């Protein structure tokens, strides 16, 4: 039997003689046809990660003294460090109390920037902030910096002592891609005018997420990047870096280490300022040349982090998409993607 078209698969296979092998093949084929994305993601999860080659935490490039307590060998199922000596933070590797107490003693304060433009404000901002109050850097001073085109609609919340919210008006751009890319300029500017005077560390996050578990001081470092939930098991050649030589975000086939998610990045205010300025300059050069990077600001961020290695990498626990499905190496989900209807959400933002 010859199948001339993919659309004939279901009918032709299911019309085979009624034998056990034919029935099994039919069921398997139908399952794959209807669940291809989930099947691929499941199979990707079976690809083994590289292993940490460092012996003991003393070999790490430490962001702070408490990093010496990290247990690199506690998770044999995942990669717990990079080849340049940065820890990759997974559940079971750290003592939460040790990190909390260390940062309390040093009076660490954290800025959290988030953009809520157009319908994203109504759909996500309140839940994002409410859940942050429960799980984000609990016990430390935190300032939320909310950027929006409708400041009067930012919800009033009862914040814990030592935590405050500041609202900044931003221009509504003509396309959602520009909203995404121009956030680099806004973050850079608010660091210059506010954050540098009040906060040692900065985290920059997308608003269409909700905290569901501890996102604490163990995540703080000089330069912090996040492994993308979709790609952390993939081989390097499968990663979706920008491949256009005309773009400032271009990365050759031989370049790259990990694929980082722009939904969460951070570090000291000095390093985040350098990071956002470099991405912004790359975006502007691309605009001047009539070019747009494949994944917009995320492509530029990946280029920067390949050239300037992060001192700390967060596992996908720190920004997980439930649609990826079950992964045995994800023991806890600390920040979760929310369901999105881009057609409705981006219509008003345009």
CSV table of N, CA and C in Angstrom, one decimal, residues 91-209:
chain,number,residue,atom,x,y,z
A,91,UNK,N,16.0,23.3,42.2
A,91,UNK,CA,15.5,22.9,43.5
A,91,UNK,C,16.4,21.8,44.1
A,92,UNK,N,16.7,21.9,45.4
A,92,UNK,CA,17.5,20.9,46.0
A,92,UNK,C,19.0,21.2,46.1
A,93,UNK,N,19.4,22.3,45.4
A,93,UNK,CA,20.8,22.7,45.4
A,93,UNK,C,21.2,23.7,46.5
A,94,UNK,N,20.2,24.3,47.0
A,94,UNK,CA,20.5,25.5,47.9
A,94,UNK,C,19.7,25.4,49.2
A,95,UNK,N,20.2,26.1,50.2
A,95,UNK,CA,19.5,26.2,51.5
A,95,UNK,C,18.8,27.6,51.5
A,96,UNK,N,17.4,27.6,51.4
A,96,UNK,CA,16.7,28.9,51.3
A,96,UNK,C,17.0,29.8,52.5
A,97,UNK,N,17.0,29.2,53.7
A,97,UNK,CA,17.3,30.0,54.9
A,97,UNK,C,18.6,30.7,54.8
A,98,UNK,N,19.6,30.0,54.4
A,98,UNK,CA,21.0,30.6,54.3
A,98,UNK,C,21.0,31.8,53.4
A,99,UNK,N,20.3,31.7,52.2
A,99,UNK,CA,20.3,32.8,51.3
A,99,UNK,C,19.5,34.0,51.9
A,100,UNK,N,18.4,33.7,52.5
A,100,UNK,CA,17.5,34.8,53.0
A,100,UNK,C,18.2,35.5,54.1
A,101,UNK,N,18.8,34.8,55.0
A,101,UNK,CA,19.5,35.5,56.1
A,101,UNK,C,20.7,36.3,55.7
A,102,UNK,N,21.5,35.8,54.7
A,102,UNK,CA,22.6,36.5,54.2
A,102,UNK,C,22.2,37.8,53.6
A,103,UNK,N,21.2,37.8,52.8
A,103,UNK,CA,20.8,39.0,52.1
A,103,UNK,C,20.0,40.0,53.0
A,104,UNK,N,19.4,39.5,54.1
A,104,UNK,CA,18.8,40.3,55.1
A,104,UNK,C,19.9,41.1,55.9
A,105,UNK,N,21.0,40.4,56.2
A,105,UNK,CA,22.1,41.0,56.9
A,105,UNK,C,22.8,42.0,56.1
A,106,UNK,N,22.8,41.9,54.8
A,106,UNK,CA,23.5,42.9,53.9
A,106,UNK,C,22.5,43.9,53.4
A,107,UNK,N,21.3,43.9,53.9
A,107,UNK,CA,20.3,44.9,53.6
A,107,UNK,C,20.1,45.0,52.0
A,108,UNK,N,20.0,43.8,51.4
A,108,UNK,CA,19.7,43.8,50.0
A,108,UNK,C,18.3,44.3,49.7
A,109,UNK,N,18.2,45.1,48.6
A,109,UNK,CA,16.9,45.5,48.1
A,109,UNK,C,16.8,45.2,46.6
A,110,UNK,N,15.6,44.9,46.2
A,110,UNK,CA,15.5,44.4,44.8
A,110,UNK,C,14.4,45.2,44.1
A,111,UNK,N,14.7,45.6,42.8
A,111,UNK,CA,13.7,46.2,41.9
A,111,UNK,C,13.1,45.1,41.0
A,112,UNK,N,11.9,45.2,40.7
A,112,UNK,CA,11.2,44.3,39.8
A,112,UNK,C,10.5,45.2,38.8
A,113,UNK,N,10.9,45.1,37.5
A,113,UNK,CA,10.3,45.9,36.4
A,113,UNK,C,9.4,45.0,35.7
A,114,UNK,N,8.2,45.6,35.3
A,114,UNK,CA,7.2,44.8,34.5
A,114,UNK,C,6.4,45.8,33.6
A,115,UNK,N,6.1,45.4,32.4
A,115,UNK,CA,5.4,46.2,31.4
A,115,UNK,C,4.0,45.7,31.3
A,116,UNK,N,3.0,46.6,31.4
A,116,UNK,CA,1.6,46.2,31.3
A,116,UNK,C,0.9,47.2,30.4
A,117,UNK,N,1.0,46.9,29.1
A,117,UNK,CA,0.5,47.8,28.1
A,117,UNK,C,-0.7,47.2,27.4
A,118,UNK,N,-1.7,48.1,27.1
A,118,UNK,CA,-2.9,47.7,26.4
A,118,UNK,C,-3.7,46.7,27.3
A,119,UNK,N,-4.2,45.7,26.7
A,119,UNK,CA,-5.0,44.7,27.4
A,119,UNK,C,-4.2,43.8,28.4
A,120,UNK,N,-2.9,43.8,28.3
A,120,UNK,CA,-2.1,43.1,29.2
A,120,UNK,C,-2.3,43.6,30.6
A,121,UNK,N,-2.6,44.8,30.8
A,121,UNK,CA,-2.8,45.3,32.2
A,121,UNK,C,-4.0,44.7,32.8
A,122,UNK,N,-5.1,44.8,32.1
A,122,UNK,CA,-6.3,44.2,32.7
A,122,UNK,C,-6.2,42.7,32.9
A,123,UNK,N,-5.6,42.0,31.9
A,123,UNK,CA,-5.6,40.6,31.9
A,123,UNK,C,-4.6,40.0,33.0
A,124,UNK,N,-3.5,40.7,33.2
A,124,UNK,CA,-2.4,40.0,34.0
A,124,UNK,C,-1.9,40.7,35.2
A,125,UNK,N,-1.9,42.1,35.2
A,125,UNK,CA,-1.1,42.8,36.2
A,125,UNK,C,-1.4,42.5,37.6
A,126,UNK,N,-2.7,42.5,37.9
A,126,UNK,CA,-3.1,42.3,39.3
A,126,UNK,C,-2.7,41.0,39.9
A,127,UNK,N,-2.9,39.9,39.1
A,127,UNK,CA,-2.5,38.6,39.6
A,127,UNK,C,-0.9,38.5,39.7
A,128,UNK,N,-0.3,39.1,38.7
A,128,UNK,CA,1.2,39.1,38.8
A,128,UNK,C,1.7,39.8,40.1
A,129,UNK,N,1.2,40.9,40.4
A,129,UNK,CA,1.6,41.6,41.6
A,129,UNK,C,1.2,40.9,42.9
A,130,UNK,N,0.0,40.5,42.9
A,130,UNK,CA,-0.5,39.8,44.1
A,130,UNK,C,0.3,38.5,44.4
A,131,UNK,N,0.6,37.8,43.4
A,131,UNK,CA,1.4,36.6,43.6
A,131,UNK,C,2.9,36.9,43.9
A,132,UNK,N,3.4,38.0,43.4
A,132,UNK,CA,4.7,38.4,43.7
A,132,UNK,C,4.8,38.8,45.2
A,133,UNK,N,3.8,39.3,45.8
A,133,UNK,CA,3.8,39.6,47.2
A,133,UNK,C,3.9,38.4,48.1
A,134,UNK,N,3.4,37.3,47.5
A,134,UNK,CA,3.4,36.0,48.3
A,134,UNK,C,4.8,35.3,48.1
A,135,UNK,N,5.4,35.4,46.9
A,135,UNK,CA,6.5,34.5,46.6
A,135,UNK,C,7.8,35.2,46.2
A,136,UNK,N,7.8,36.4,45.8
A,136,UNK,CA,9.0,37.0,45.2
A,136,UNK,C,9.8,37.8,46.3
A,137,UNK,N,11.0,37.3,46.5
A,137,UNK,CA,12.0,37.9,47.5
A,137,UNK,C,11.3,38.3,48.8
A,138,UNK,N,10.6,37.3,49.3
A,138,UNK,CA,9.9,37.5,50.6
A,138,UNK,C,10.9,37.9,51.7
A,139,UNK,N,10.6,38.9,52.5
A,139,UNK,CA,11.4,39.3,53.6
A,139,UNK,C,12.4,40.3,53.2
A,140,UNK,N,12.6,40.6,51.9
A,140,UNK,CA,13.5,41.7,51.4
A,140,UNK,C,12.7,42.9,50.9
A,141,UNK,N,13.3,44.1,51.0
A,141,UNK,CA,12.7,45.3,50.4
A,141,UNK,C,12.6,45.1,48.9
A,142,UNK,N,11.4,45.4,48.4
A,142,UNK,CA,11.2,45.2,46.9
A,142,UNK,C,10.4,46.5,46.4
A,143,UNK,N,10.9,47.0,45.3
A,143,UNK,CA,10.1,48.1,44.6
A,143,UNK,C,9.7,47.6,43.3
A,144,UNK,N,8.4,47.6,43.1
A,144,UNK,CA,7.8,47.2,41.8
A,144,UNK,C,7.8,48.5,40.9
A,145,UNK,N,8.4,48.4,39.7
A,145,UNK,CA,8.4,49.5,38.7
A,145,UNK,C,7.5,49.0,37.6
A,146,UNK,N,6.3,49.6,37.5
A,146,UNK,CA,5.3,49.2,36.5
A,146,UNK,C,5.2,50.2,35.4
A,147,UNK,N,5.4,49.8,34.2
A,147,UNK,CA,5.4,50.6,33.0
A,147,UNK,C,4.1,50.3,32.3
A,148,UNK,N,3.3,51.4,32.0
A,148,UNK,CA,2.0,51.2,31.3
A,148,UNK,C,1.6,52.5,30.6
A,149,UNK,N,0.7,52.3,29.6
A,149,UNK,CA,0.2,53.4,28.9
A,149,UNK,C,-1.1,54.0,29.5
A,150,UNK,N,-1.6,53.3,30.6
A,150,UNK,CA,-2.7,53.8,31.3
A,150,UNK,C,-2.5,53.7,32.8
A,151,UNK,N,-1.7,54.6,33.3
A,151,UNK,CA,-1.3,54.6,34.8
A,151,UNK,C,-2.5,54.6,35.7
A,152,UNK,N,-3.6,55.2,35.3
A,152,UNK,CA,-4.7,55.3,36.2
A,152,UNK,C,-5.4,54.0,36.5
A,153,UNK,N,-5.1,53.0,35.6
A,153,UNK,CA,-5.7,51.6,35.8
A,153,UNK,C,-4.9,50.7,36.6
A,154,UNK,N,-3.7,51.1,37.0
A,154,UNK,CA,-2.9,50.2,37.8
A,154,UNK,C,-3.6,49.9,39.1
A,155,UNK,N,-3.8,48.7,39.5
A,155,UNK,CA,-4.6,48.4,40.7
A,155,UNK,C,-3.9,48.8,42.0
A,156,UNK,N,-4.6,49.3,43.0
A,156,UNK,CA,-4.1,49.6,44.3
A,156,UNK,C,-4.0,48.3,45.1
A,157,UNK,N,-2.8,48.0,45.6
A,157,UNK,CA,-2.6,46.8,46.4
A,157,UNK,C,-2.1,47.1,47.8
A,158,UNK,N,-2.4,46.3,48.8
A,158,UNK,CA,-1.9,46.4,50.1
A,158,UNK,C,-0.5,45.6,50.1
A,159,UNK,N,0.6,46.4,50.1
A,159,UNK,CA,1.9,45.7,50.0
A,159,UNK,C,2.5,45.5,51.4
A,160,UNK,N,3.3,44.5,51.5
A,160,UNK,CA,4.0,44.2,52.8
A,160,UNK,C,4.9,45.3,53.2
A,161,UNK,N,5.3,45.5,54.4
A,161,UNK,CA,6.2,46.5,54.9
A,161,UNK,C,7.5,46.4,54.1
A,162,UNK,N,8.1,47.6,53.7
A,162,UNK,CA,9.3,47.6,53.0
A,162,UNK,C,9.2,47.4,51.5
A,163,UNK,N,7.9,47.3,51.0
A,163,UNK,CA,7.7,47.1,49.6
A,163,UNK,C,6.8,48.2,49.1
A,164,UNK,N,7.1,48.6,47.9
A,164,UNK,CA,6.4,49.8,47.3
A,164,UNK,C,6.2,49.6,45.8
A,165,UNK,N,5.3,50.4,45.2
A,165,UNK,CA,5.0,50.3,43.8
A,165,UNK,C,5.2,51.7,43.2
A,166,UNK,N,5.9,51.7,42.1
A,166,UNK,CA,6.1,53.0,41.3
A,166,UNK,C,5.6,52.8,39.9
A,167,UNK,N,4.8,53.7,39.4
A,167,UNK,CA,4.2,53.6,38.1
A,167,UNK,C,4.8,54.6,37.1
A,168,UNK,N,5.1,54.2,35.9
A,168,UNK,CA,5.7,55.1,34.9
A,168,UNK,C,4.9,55.0,33.6
A,169,UNK,N,4.6,56.1,33.1
A,169,UNK,CA,3.8,56.1,31.8
A,169,UNK,C,4.8,55.9,30.6
A,170,UNK,N,4.4,55.0,29.7
A,170,UNK,CA,5.2,54.8,28.5
A,170,UNK,C,4.3,55.0,27.3
A,171,UNK,N,5.0,55.3,26.2
A,171,UNK,CA,4.3,55.5,24.9
A,171,UNK,C,3.7,54.2,24.4
A,172,UNK,N,2.5,54.2,23.8
A,172,UNK,CA,2.0,53.0,23.2
A,172,UNK,C,2.5,53.0,21.7
A,173,UNK,N,3.3,52.0,21.4
A,173,UNK,CA,3.8,51.9,20.1
A,173,UNK,C,2.8,51.3,19.1
A,174,UNK,N,3.1,51.4,17.8
A,174,UNK,CA,2.2,51.0,16.8
A,174,UNK,C,2.1,49.4,16.7
A,175,UNK,N,3.1,48.7,17.1
A,175,UNK,CA,3.1,47.2,17.0
A,175,UNK,C,3.6,46.7,18.4
A,176,UNK,N,3.1,45.4,18.7
A,176,UNK,CA,3.5,44.8,19.9
A,176,UNK,C,5.0,44.5,19.9
A,177,UNK,N,5.5,44.2,18.7
A,177,UNK,CA,7.0,44.0,18.6
A,177,UNK,C,7.8,45.1,19.1
A,178,UNK,N,7.3,46.4,18.8
A,178,UNK,CA,8.0,47.6,19.2
A,178,UNK,C,7.9,47.8,20.8
A,179,UNK,N,6.7,47.4,21.3
A,179,UNK,CA,6.5,47.5,22.7
A,179,UNK,C,7.5,46.6,23.4
A,180,UNK,N,7.6,45.4,22.9
A,180,UNK,CA,8.6,44.4,23.5
A,180,UNK,C,10.0,44.9,23.4
A,181,UNK,N,10.4,45.4,22.3
A,181,UNK,CA,11.8,45.8,22.1
A,181,UNK,C,12.2,47.1,22.8
A,182,UNK,N,11.2,48.0,22.8
A,182,UNK,CA,11.5,49.3,23.4
A,182,UNK,C,11.6,49.3,25.0
A,183,UNK,N,11.2,48.2,25.5
A,183,UNK,CA,11.3,48.1,27.0
A,183,UNK,C,12.7,48.2,27.5
A,184,UNK,N,13.7,47.8,26.6
A,184,UNK,CA,15.1,47.9,27.0
A,184,UNK,C,15.5,49.4,27.3
A,185,UNK,N,15.0,50.3,26.5
A,185,UNK,CA,15.3,51.7,26.7
A,185,UNK,C,14.6,52.2,28.0
A,186,UNK,N,13.4,51.8,28.2
A,186,UNK,CA,12.7,52.2,29.4
A,186,UNK,C,13.4,51.7,30.7
A,187,UNK,N,13.8,50.5,30.7
A,187,UNK,CA,14.5,49.9,31.9
A,187,UNK,C,15.8,50.7,32.1
A,188,UNK,N,16.6,50.9,31.0
A,188,UNK,CA,17.8,51.6,31.1
A,188,UNK,C,17.6,53.0,31.7
A,189,UNK,N,16.6,53.7,31.3
A,189,UNK,CA,16.3,55.0,31.8
A,189,UNK,C,15.9,55.0,33.3
A,190,UNK,N,15.1,54.1,33.7
A,190,UNK,CA,14.6,54.1,35.1
A,190,UNK,C,15.7,53.6,36.0
A,191,UNK,N,16.7,52.9,35.5
A,191,UNK,CA,17.9,52.5,36.3
A,191,UNK,C,18.6,53.8,36.6
A,192,UNK,N,18.8,54.7,35.6
A,192,UNK,CA,19.5,55.9,35.7
A,192,UNK,C,18.9,56.9,36.7
A,193,UNK,N,17.5,57.0,36.6
A,193,UNK,CA,16.8,58.0,37.4
A,193,UNK,C,16.4,57.5,38.8
A,194,UNK,N,16.1,56.2,38.9
A,194,UNK,CA,15.6,55.7,40.2
A,194,UNK,C,16.3,54.6,40.8
A,195,UNK,N,16.4,53.5,40.1
A,195,UNK,CA,16.8,52.2,40.7
A,195,UNK,C,18.2,52.3,41.3
A,196,UNK,N,19.1,52.9,40.6
A,196,UNK,CA,20.5,52.9,41.1
A,196,UNK,C,20.6,53.6,42.5
A,197,UNK,N,19.7,54.4,42.8
A,197,UNK,CA,19.7,55.1,44.1
A,197,UNK,C,19.0,54.4,45.2
A,198,UNK,N,18.3,53.3,44.9
A,198,UNK,CA,17.5,52.6,45.9
A,198,UNK,C,17.6,51.1,45.9
A,199,UNK,N,18.1,50.5,44.9
A,199,UNK,CA,18.1,49.0,44.8
A,199,UNK,C,19.4,48.5,44.3
A,200,UNK,N,19.9,47.4,44.9
A,200,UNK,CA,21.2,46.8,44.5
A,200,UNK,C,21.0,45.9,43.3
A,201,UNK,N,19.8,45.2,43.2
A,201,UNK,CA,19.5,44.3,42.2
A,201,UNK,C,18.3,44.6,41.4
A,202,UNK,N,18.2,44.1,40.2
A,202,UNK,CA,17.0,44.4,39.3
A,202,UNK,C,16.6,43.1,38.7
A,203,UNK,N,15.3,42.8,38.7
A,203,UNK,CA,14.8,41.7,37.8
A,203,UNK,C,13.8,42.3,36.8
A,204,UNK,N,13.9,41.9,35.6
A,204,UNK,CA,13.0,42.4,34.6
A,204,UNK,C,12.1,41.2,34.1
A,205,UNK,N,10.8,41.3,34.2
A,205,UNK,CA,9.9,40.2,33.9
A,205,UNK,C,8.8,40.6,33.0
A,206,UNK,N,8.2,39.6,32.2
A,206,UNK,CA,7.0,39.8,31.5
A,206,UNK,C,5.8,39.7,32.5
A,207,UNK,N,4.7,40.4,32.1
A,207,UNK,CA,3.6,40.5,33.0
A,207,UNK,C,2.7,39.3,32.9
A,208,UNK,N,2.7,38.6,31.8
A,208,UNK,CA,1.8,37.5,31.6
A,208,UNK,C,2.2,36.2,32.2
A,209,UNK,N,2.5,36.3,33.5
A,209,UNK,CA,3.0,35.2,34.3
A,209,UNK,C,2.4,35.3,35.7
